[in-house]
Short mmCIF file of N, CA and C in Angstrom, two decimals:
data_model
loop_
_atom_site.label_atom_id
_atom_site.label_comp_id
_atom_site.label_asym_id
_atom_site.label_seq_id
_atom_site.Cartn_x
_atom_site.Cartn_y
_atom_site.Cartn_z
N MET B 24 139.76 72.84 125.28
CA MET B 24 138.52 73.43 125.65
C MET B 24 137.81 74.04 124.44
N LEU B 25 138.56 74.74 123.58
CA LEU B 25 137.99 75.36 122.40
C LEU B 25 137.46 74.32 121.43
N SER B 26 138.15 73.17 121.34
CA SER B 26 137.67 72.13 120.44
C SER B 26 136.37 71.52 120.95
N ARG B 27 136.22 71.39 122.27
CA ARG B 27 134.98 70.89 122.83
C ARG B 27 133.83 71.88 122.61
N LEU B 28 134.10 73.17 122.75
CA LEU B 28 133.08 74.19 122.57
C LEU B 28 132.61 74.24 121.13
N SER B 29 133.54 74.20 120.21
CA SER B 29 133.14 74.27 118.81
C SER B 29 132.40 73.01 118.39
N ALA B 30 132.78 71.85 118.92
CA ALA B 30 132.06 70.62 118.60
C ALA B 30 130.64 70.67 119.17
N ALA B 31 130.49 71.24 120.36
CA ALA B 31 129.17 71.35 120.97
C ALA B 31 128.29 72.33 120.19
N VAL B 32 128.89 73.42 119.72
CA VAL B 32 128.15 74.40 118.94
C VAL B 32 127.71 73.80 117.61
N VAL B 33 128.62 73.08 116.95
CA VAL B 33 128.29 72.45 115.68
C VAL B 33 127.17 71.44 115.86
N LEU B 34 127.24 70.65 116.91
CA LEU B 34 126.22 69.64 117.17
C LEU B 34 124.86 70.28 117.46
N SER B 35 124.84 71.32 118.27
CA SER B 35 123.56 71.96 118.60
C SER B 35 122.96 72.68 117.39
N LEU B 36 123.81 73.30 116.59
CA LEU B 36 123.30 73.97 115.38
C LEU B 36 122.75 72.97 114.37
N SER B 37 123.40 71.84 114.24
CA SER B 37 122.89 70.83 113.31
C SER B 37 121.57 70.24 113.80
N LEU B 38 121.42 70.09 115.11
CA LEU B 38 120.14 69.61 115.66
C LEU B 38 119.03 70.63 115.44
N LEU B 39 119.35 71.90 115.60
CA LEU B 39 118.35 72.94 115.37
C LEU B 39 117.94 73.01 113.90
N ALA B 40 118.86 72.73 113.00
CA ALA B 40 118.57 72.80 111.58
C ALA B 40 117.58 71.74 111.14
N VAL B 41 117.63 70.57 111.73
CA VAL B 41 116.74 69.48 111.31
C VAL B 41 115.53 69.35 112.22
N ALA B 42 115.47 70.11 113.27
CA ALA B 42 114.34 70.00 114.20
C ALA B 42 113.08 70.55 113.55
N LYS B 43 111.96 69.92 113.82
CA LYS B 43 110.67 70.36 113.30
C LYS B 43 110.11 71.41 114.25
N PRO B 44 109.64 72.53 113.72
CA PRO B 44 109.10 73.55 114.61
C PRO B 44 107.83 73.04 115.30
N ILE B 45 107.60 73.54 116.49
CA ILE B 45 106.41 73.16 117.25
C ILE B 45 105.20 73.82 116.61
N ALA B 46 104.15 73.05 116.41
CA ALA B 46 102.93 73.58 115.79
C ALA B 46 102.26 74.58 116.72
N ASP B 47 101.62 75.57 116.12
CA ASP B 47 100.89 76.59 116.87
C ASP B 47 99.62 75.95 117.43
N PRO B 48 99.45 75.91 118.77
CA PRO B 48 98.25 75.28 119.32
C PRO B 48 96.98 76.07 119.01
N TYR B 49 97.13 77.32 118.57
CA TYR B 49 95.98 78.16 118.27
C TYR B 49 95.74 78.27 116.76
N ARG B 50 96.31 77.37 115.99
CA ARG B 50 96.28 77.48 114.53
C ARG B 50 94.86 77.45 113.96
N GLY B 51 93.96 76.67 114.50
CA GLY B 51 92.62 76.53 113.94
C GLY B 51 91.64 77.62 114.35
N LEU B 52 92.07 78.56 115.17
CA LEU B 52 91.16 79.60 115.65
C LEU B 52 90.99 80.69 114.61
N SER B 53 89.80 81.28 114.57
CA SER B 53 89.59 82.43 113.70
C SER B 53 90.29 83.64 114.32
N ASN B 54 90.45 84.69 113.54
CA ASN B 54 91.12 85.88 114.06
C ASN B 54 90.30 86.53 115.18
N ALA B 55 88.98 86.43 115.11
CA ALA B 55 88.16 86.98 116.19
C ALA B 55 88.42 86.23 117.49
N GLN B 56 88.53 84.90 117.40
CA GLN B 56 88.81 84.10 118.59
C GLN B 56 90.21 84.39 119.12
N ARG B 57 91.16 84.57 118.21
CA ARG B 57 92.54 84.86 118.62
C ARG B 57 92.59 86.21 119.35
N LEU B 58 91.92 87.21 118.81
CA LEU B 58 91.93 88.53 119.43
C LEU B 58 91.24 88.50 120.79
N SER B 59 90.17 87.72 120.93
CA SER B 59 89.48 87.66 122.22
C SER B 59 90.36 87.02 123.30
N ARG B 60 91.33 86.20 122.90
CA ARG B 60 92.24 85.57 123.86
C ARG B 60 93.53 86.37 124.04
N GLY B 61 93.61 87.54 123.39
CA GLY B 61 94.80 88.37 123.53
C GLY B 61 95.94 87.97 122.63
N LEU B 62 95.67 87.14 121.62
CA LEU B 62 96.70 86.69 120.70
C LEU B 62 96.74 87.60 119.48
N PRO B 63 97.87 87.66 118.78
CA PRO B 63 97.92 88.44 117.54
C PRO B 63 97.13 87.73 116.44
N ILE B 64 96.73 88.48 115.43
CA ILE B 64 95.97 87.88 114.34
C ILE B 64 96.88 86.95 113.53
N ALA B 65 96.29 85.96 112.91
CA ALA B 65 97.05 85.02 112.09
C ALA B 65 97.19 85.59 110.69
N MET B 66 98.35 85.45 110.12
CA MET B 66 98.59 85.92 108.77
C MET B 66 97.93 84.97 107.78
N PRO B 67 97.45 85.47 106.65
CA PRO B 67 96.83 84.59 105.66
C PRO B 67 97.84 83.59 105.11
N ARG B 68 97.37 82.40 104.81
CA ARG B 68 98.23 81.37 104.23
C ARG B 68 98.01 81.33 102.73
N ASN B 69 98.98 80.85 102.02
CA ASN B 69 98.91 80.63 100.57
C ASN B 69 98.57 81.90 99.80
N LEU B 70 99.23 83.00 100.16
CA LEU B 70 98.97 84.24 99.45
C LEU B 70 99.35 84.14 97.98
N ARG B 71 100.40 83.40 97.68
CA ARG B 71 100.84 83.28 96.30
C ARG B 71 99.77 82.57 95.47
N LYS B 72 99.16 81.54 96.01
CA LYS B 72 98.12 80.83 95.28
C LYS B 72 96.91 81.72 95.05
N LEU B 73 96.53 82.50 96.06
CA LEU B 73 95.37 83.36 95.93
C LEU B 73 95.58 84.46 94.91
N SER B 74 96.77 85.03 94.86
CA SER B 74 97.01 86.14 93.95
C SER B 74 97.11 85.70 92.50
N ASN B 75 97.49 84.46 92.25
CA ASN B 75 97.63 84.00 90.87
C ASN B 75 96.33 83.49 90.28
N ARG B 76 95.35 83.18 91.12
CA ARG B 76 94.12 82.60 90.62
C ARG B 76 93.20 83.60 89.96
N GLY B 77 93.14 84.80 90.44
CA GLY B 77 92.22 85.79 89.91
C GLY B 77 90.83 85.58 90.49
N PRO B 78 89.87 86.40 90.07
CA PRO B 78 88.52 86.28 90.63
C PRO B 78 87.84 84.99 90.17
N SER B 79 87.03 84.44 91.05
CA SER B 79 86.32 83.20 90.72
C SER B 79 85.13 83.51 89.81
N LYS B 80 84.58 82.47 89.22
CA LYS B 80 83.40 82.63 88.36
C LYS B 80 82.22 83.16 89.17
N ALA B 81 82.07 82.67 90.40
CA ALA B 81 80.97 83.13 91.24
C ALA B 81 81.13 84.62 91.55
N TYR B 82 82.36 85.07 91.81
CA TYR B 82 82.61 86.48 92.07
C TYR B 82 82.25 87.32 90.85
N GLU B 83 82.69 86.89 89.68
CA GLU B 83 82.41 87.63 88.46
C GLU B 83 80.91 87.70 88.19
N LYS B 84 80.20 86.63 88.48
CA LYS B 84 78.76 86.60 88.24
C LYS B 84 78.04 87.58 89.17
N ARG B 85 78.48 87.66 90.43
CA ARG B 85 77.84 88.55 91.40
C ARG B 85 78.18 90.01 91.17
N HIS B 86 79.31 90.29 90.58
CA HIS B 86 79.78 91.67 90.49
C HIS B 86 79.63 92.27 89.10
N LYS B 87 78.65 91.84 88.35
CA LYS B 87 78.33 92.46 87.07
C LYS B 87 77.02 93.20 87.24
N PRO B 88 76.85 94.33 86.55
CA PRO B 88 75.58 95.03 86.67
C PRO B 88 74.44 94.17 86.10
N SER B 89 73.28 94.28 86.72
CA SER B 89 72.15 93.48 86.27
C SER B 89 71.60 93.99 84.95
N SER B 90 71.78 95.27 84.67
CA SER B 90 71.33 95.82 83.40
C SER B 90 72.14 97.06 83.09
N THR B 91 72.05 97.50 81.87
CA THR B 91 72.74 98.71 81.44
C THR B 91 71.79 99.89 81.58
N PRO B 92 72.24 101.00 82.18
CA PRO B 92 71.35 102.15 82.30
C PRO B 92 70.92 102.63 80.92
N THR B 93 69.69 103.04 80.82
CA THR B 93 69.17 103.52 79.55
C THR B 93 69.11 105.04 79.56
N SER B 94 69.01 105.61 78.40
CA SER B 94 68.93 107.06 78.27
C SER B 94 67.59 107.54 78.84
N THR B 95 67.60 108.70 79.46
CA THR B 95 66.38 109.23 80.05
C THR B 95 65.48 109.87 79.01
N GLY B 96 65.99 110.10 77.83
CA GLY B 96 65.18 110.75 76.81
C GLY B 96 65.35 112.25 76.80
N TRP B 97 65.88 112.81 77.88
CA TRP B 97 66.08 114.24 77.93
C TRP B 97 67.26 114.64 77.06
N CYS B 98 68.37 114.00 77.27
CA CYS B 98 69.58 114.33 76.53
C CYS B 98 70.07 113.09 75.80
N THR B 99 69.93 113.11 74.50
CA THR B 99 70.39 111.96 73.73
C THR B 99 71.79 112.18 73.19
N THR B 100 72.28 113.43 73.18
CA THR B 100 73.60 113.69 72.63
C THR B 100 74.65 113.97 73.69
N GLY B 101 74.26 114.18 74.92
CA GLY B 101 75.25 114.50 75.94
C GLY B 101 74.63 114.51 77.31
N SER B 102 75.09 115.44 78.16
CA SER B 102 74.60 115.48 79.54
C SER B 102 73.81 116.75 79.79
N ALA B 103 72.91 116.68 80.77
CA ALA B 103 72.13 117.85 81.16
C ALA B 103 73.02 118.78 81.97
N GLN B 104 73.01 120.05 81.62
CA GLN B 104 73.85 121.05 82.27
C GLN B 104 72.97 122.21 82.72
N CYS B 105 73.42 122.91 83.73
CA CYS B 105 72.78 124.14 84.17
C CYS B 105 73.80 125.26 83.93
N CYS B 106 73.50 126.15 83.00
CA CYS B 106 74.45 127.19 82.62
C CYS B 106 73.95 128.56 83.06
N GLU B 107 74.88 129.43 83.43
CA GLU B 107 74.51 130.79 83.80
C GLU B 107 73.96 131.54 82.60
N SER B 108 74.52 131.28 81.44
CA SER B 108 73.99 131.88 80.22
C SER B 108 74.26 130.97 79.04
N VAL B 109 73.41 131.10 78.03
CA VAL B 109 73.57 130.34 76.78
C VAL B 109 73.60 131.36 75.66
N GLU B 110 74.69 131.38 74.93
CA GLU B 110 74.89 132.37 73.88
C GLU B 110 75.25 131.69 72.57
N SER B 111 75.10 132.41 71.49
CA SER B 111 75.57 131.94 70.19
C SER B 111 77.09 132.08 70.18
N ALA B 112 77.75 131.22 69.43
CA ALA B 112 79.22 131.27 69.36
C ALA B 112 79.70 132.58 68.75
N SER B 113 78.81 133.31 68.04
CA SER B 113 79.19 134.60 67.46
C SER B 113 79.11 135.74 68.47
N ASN B 114 78.54 135.50 69.65
CA ASN B 114 78.45 136.50 70.71
C ASN B 114 79.87 136.89 71.16
N PRO B 115 80.13 138.19 71.39
CA PRO B 115 81.48 138.63 71.77
C PRO B 115 82.03 137.94 73.03
N VAL B 116 81.19 137.73 74.04
CA VAL B 116 81.66 137.07 75.26
C VAL B 116 82.06 135.63 74.96
N ALA B 117 81.20 134.92 74.23
CA ALA B 117 81.49 133.53 73.87
C ALA B 117 82.73 133.46 72.99
N LYS B 118 82.85 134.41 72.03
CA LYS B 118 84.03 134.44 71.15
C LYS B 118 85.31 134.61 71.95
N THR B 119 85.27 135.51 72.95
CA THR B 119 86.45 135.76 73.77
C THR B 119 86.85 134.50 74.55
N LEU B 120 85.86 133.86 75.18
CA LEU B 120 86.16 132.64 75.94
C LEU B 120 86.70 131.54 75.03
N LEU B 121 86.09 131.37 73.88
CA LEU B 121 86.56 130.35 72.93
C LEU B 121 87.99 130.66 72.49
N GLY B 122 88.27 131.94 72.24
CA GLY B 122 89.61 132.34 71.82
C GLY B 122 90.65 132.10 72.91
N LEU B 123 90.30 132.40 74.16
CA LEU B 123 91.23 132.18 75.27
C LEU B 123 91.54 130.70 75.46
N LEU B 124 90.56 129.85 75.19
CA LEU B 124 90.77 128.41 75.31
C LEU B 124 91.38 127.80 74.05
N GLY B 125 91.55 128.62 73.01
CA GLY B 125 92.14 128.12 71.76
C GLY B 125 91.20 127.25 70.95
N ILE B 126 89.90 127.49 71.09
CA ILE B 126 88.90 126.69 70.38
C ILE B 126 88.43 127.46 69.16
N VAL B 127 88.51 126.83 68.00
CA VAL B 127 88.06 127.43 66.76
C VAL B 127 86.84 126.66 66.27
N LEU B 128 85.73 127.37 66.11
CA LEU B 128 84.50 126.74 65.62
C LEU B 128 84.23 127.19 64.19
N SER B 129 83.87 126.24 63.35
CA SER B 129 83.54 126.60 61.97
C SER B 129 82.11 127.13 61.89
N ASP B 130 81.23 126.66 62.76
CA ASP B 130 79.84 127.09 62.76
C ASP B 130 79.63 128.06 63.93
N LEU B 131 79.43 129.34 63.62
CA LEU B 131 79.25 130.34 64.67
C LEU B 131 77.81 130.44 65.14
N ASP B 132 76.90 129.64 64.56
CA ASP B 132 75.51 129.64 65.00
C ASP B 132 75.25 128.63 66.12
N VAL B 133 76.25 127.83 66.46
CA VAL B 133 76.08 126.83 67.51
C VAL B 133 75.93 127.52 68.86
N LEU B 134 75.08 126.96 69.73
CA LEU B 134 74.88 127.54 71.05
C LEU B 134 75.97 127.08 72.00
N VAL B 135 76.42 128.02 72.84
CA VAL B 135 77.50 127.77 73.78
C VAL B 135 76.99 128.08 75.18
N GLY B 136 77.14 127.13 76.10
CA GLY B 136 76.77 127.36 77.49
C GLY B 136 77.97 127.90 78.25
N ILE B 137 77.74 128.94 79.05
CA ILE B 137 78.83 129.57 79.79
C ILE B 137 78.62 129.32 81.29
N THR B 138 79.68 128.91 81.96
CA THR B 138 79.70 128.56 83.38
C THR B 138 78.61 127.53 83.67
N CYS B 139 78.85 126.31 83.22
CA CYS B 139 77.87 125.23 83.34
C CYS B 139 78.30 124.22 84.40
N SER B 140 77.30 123.59 84.97
CA SER B 140 77.55 122.48 85.91
C SER B 140 76.53 121.39 85.63
N PRO B 141 76.91 120.13 85.82
CA PRO B 141 75.98 119.03 85.56
C PRO B 141 74.81 119.07 86.55
N ILE B 142 73.64 118.68 86.06
CA ILE B 142 72.47 118.63 86.94
C ILE B 142 71.85 117.25 86.88
N ASN B 143 71.14 116.93 87.94
CA ASN B 143 70.32 115.73 87.98
C ASN B 143 69.12 116.01 87.09
N ILE B 144 68.81 115.11 86.21
CA ILE B 144 67.75 115.36 85.23
C ILE B 144 66.40 115.59 85.91
N LEU B 145 66.21 115.06 87.13
CA LEU B 145 64.96 115.27 87.85
C LEU B 145 64.95 116.61 88.57
N GLY B 146 66.11 117.25 88.67
CA GLY B 146 66.18 118.55 89.33
C GLY B 146 65.93 118.47 90.82
N LEU B 147 66.29 117.35 91.45
CA LEU B 147 66.04 117.17 92.87
C LEU B 147 67.26 117.57 93.69
N GLY B 148 67.01 118.06 94.89
CA GLY B 148 68.09 118.34 95.83
C GLY B 148 69.06 119.38 95.32
N LEU B 149 70.36 119.06 95.41
CA LEU B 149 71.39 120.01 95.01
C LEU B 149 71.49 120.16 93.51
N GLY B 150 70.79 119.33 92.75
CA GLY B 150 70.88 119.38 91.31
C GLY B 150 69.90 120.34 90.67
N GLU B 151 69.21 121.17 91.45
CA GLU B 151 68.24 122.09 90.87
C GLU B 151 68.94 123.10 89.98
N CYS B 152 68.22 123.53 88.96
CA CYS B 152 68.78 124.52 88.04
C CYS B 152 67.88 125.74 88.03
N TRP B 153 68.41 126.86 88.51
CA TRP B 153 67.65 128.10 88.53
C TRP B 153 68.03 129.00 87.36
N GLU B 154 68.98 128.58 86.56
CA GLU B 154 69.45 129.38 85.43
C GLU B 154 68.89 128.83 84.12
N LYS B 155 69.75 128.40 83.22
CA LYS B 155 69.35 127.91 81.91
C LYS B 155 69.65 126.42 81.80
N PRO B 156 68.63 125.55 81.87
CA PRO B 156 68.89 124.12 81.68
C PRO B 156 69.09 123.82 80.20
N VAL B 157 70.18 123.14 79.89
CA VAL B 157 70.49 122.80 78.51
C VAL B 157 71.02 121.37 78.45
N CYS B 158 70.97 120.84 77.25
CA CYS B 158 71.57 119.54 76.99
C CYS B 158 72.75 119.80 76.07
N CYS B 159 73.96 119.53 76.54
CA CYS B 159 75.17 119.83 75.77
C CYS B 159 75.85 118.55 75.33
N GLU B 160 76.49 118.63 74.17
CA GLU B 160 77.29 117.51 73.71
C GLU B 160 78.45 117.33 74.69
N ASN B 161 79.03 116.16 74.72
CA ASN B 161 80.09 115.87 75.69
C ASN B 161 81.40 116.54 75.31
N ASN B 162 81.42 117.85 75.33
CA ASN B 162 82.65 118.59 75.04
C ASN B 162 82.69 119.87 75.87
N ASP B 163 82.67 119.71 77.20
CA ASP B 163 82.77 120.89 78.05
C ASP B 163 84.22 121.06 78.48
N PHE B 164 84.56 122.26 78.87
CA PHE B 164 85.93 122.60 79.23
C PHE B 164 85.97 123.06 80.68
N GLY B 165 85.90 122.09 81.60
CA GLY B 165 86.00 122.37 83.02
C GLY B 165 84.87 123.19 83.59
N GLY B 166 83.70 123.17 82.97
CA GLY B 166 82.56 123.92 83.47
C GLY B 166 82.55 125.37 83.02
N LEU B 167 83.65 125.84 82.45
CA LEU B 167 83.70 127.22 81.99
C LEU B 167 82.83 127.42 80.76
N ILE B 168 82.91 126.49 79.83
CA ILE B 168 82.16 126.63 78.59
C ILE B 168 81.80 125.24 78.06
N SER B 169 80.60 125.11 77.53
CA SER B 169 80.14 123.86 76.91
C SER B 169 79.64 124.19 75.52
N ILE B 170 80.04 123.39 74.55
CA ILE B 170 79.73 123.66 73.15
C ILE B 170 78.63 122.72 72.68
N GLY B 171 77.77 123.21 71.78
CA GLY B 171 76.72 122.39 71.19
C GLY B 171 75.56 122.16 72.13
N CYS B 172 75.06 123.22 72.74
CA CYS B 172 73.98 123.09 73.73
C CYS B 172 72.62 123.32 73.09
N SER B 173 71.62 122.65 73.64
CA SER B 173 70.23 122.83 73.23
C SER B 173 69.40 123.05 74.49
N PRO B 174 68.56 124.09 74.50
CA PRO B 174 67.73 124.33 75.68
C PRO B 174 66.75 123.17 75.91
N ILE B 175 66.54 122.82 77.17
CA ILE B 175 65.58 121.77 77.52
C ILE B 175 64.68 122.28 78.63
N SER B 176 63.56 121.62 78.81
CA SER B 176 62.66 121.94 79.90
C SER B 176 62.69 120.78 80.88
N ILE B 177 62.95 121.08 82.14
CA ILE B 177 63.01 120.01 83.14
C ILE B 177 61.87 120.13 84.14
N GLU B 178 60.78 120.78 83.73
CA GLU B 178 59.64 120.93 84.63
C GLU B 178 58.99 119.58 84.84
N LEU B 179 58.57 119.32 86.07
CA LEU B 179 57.91 118.05 86.39
C LEU B 179 56.41 118.25 86.41
#
């Protein structure tokens, strides 16, 4: 009896190994059509091929900027900032802040913006500046202090 059972098991397993799987009758349907019929979504095919190809030329052409933004003319050395105060680096308050941050300046006549935040150059909406609008070089330290500032006028 055991020899018959094992022979039957071996025969059925070998038939299952060479049997061709039944094709999915819903294979050509889109995922929207599959979901409308209560079927699960179909997994993407050929993922390995897609991941090795990279972006197509058409994709690269569509996803490049049409032009490079130009300078507004307001700030040619950095960004427009709105500072609570603008002091000379020789000012005691500015000296203390610079010292706490470990910044050593050779030129103490340079203007330093204290508690600055970036502003929209047009001064619209939340970007309005009611304090001191300045143009600072790109060397600010978390909004606490900005070095190399020049006062600007943003009146329209």
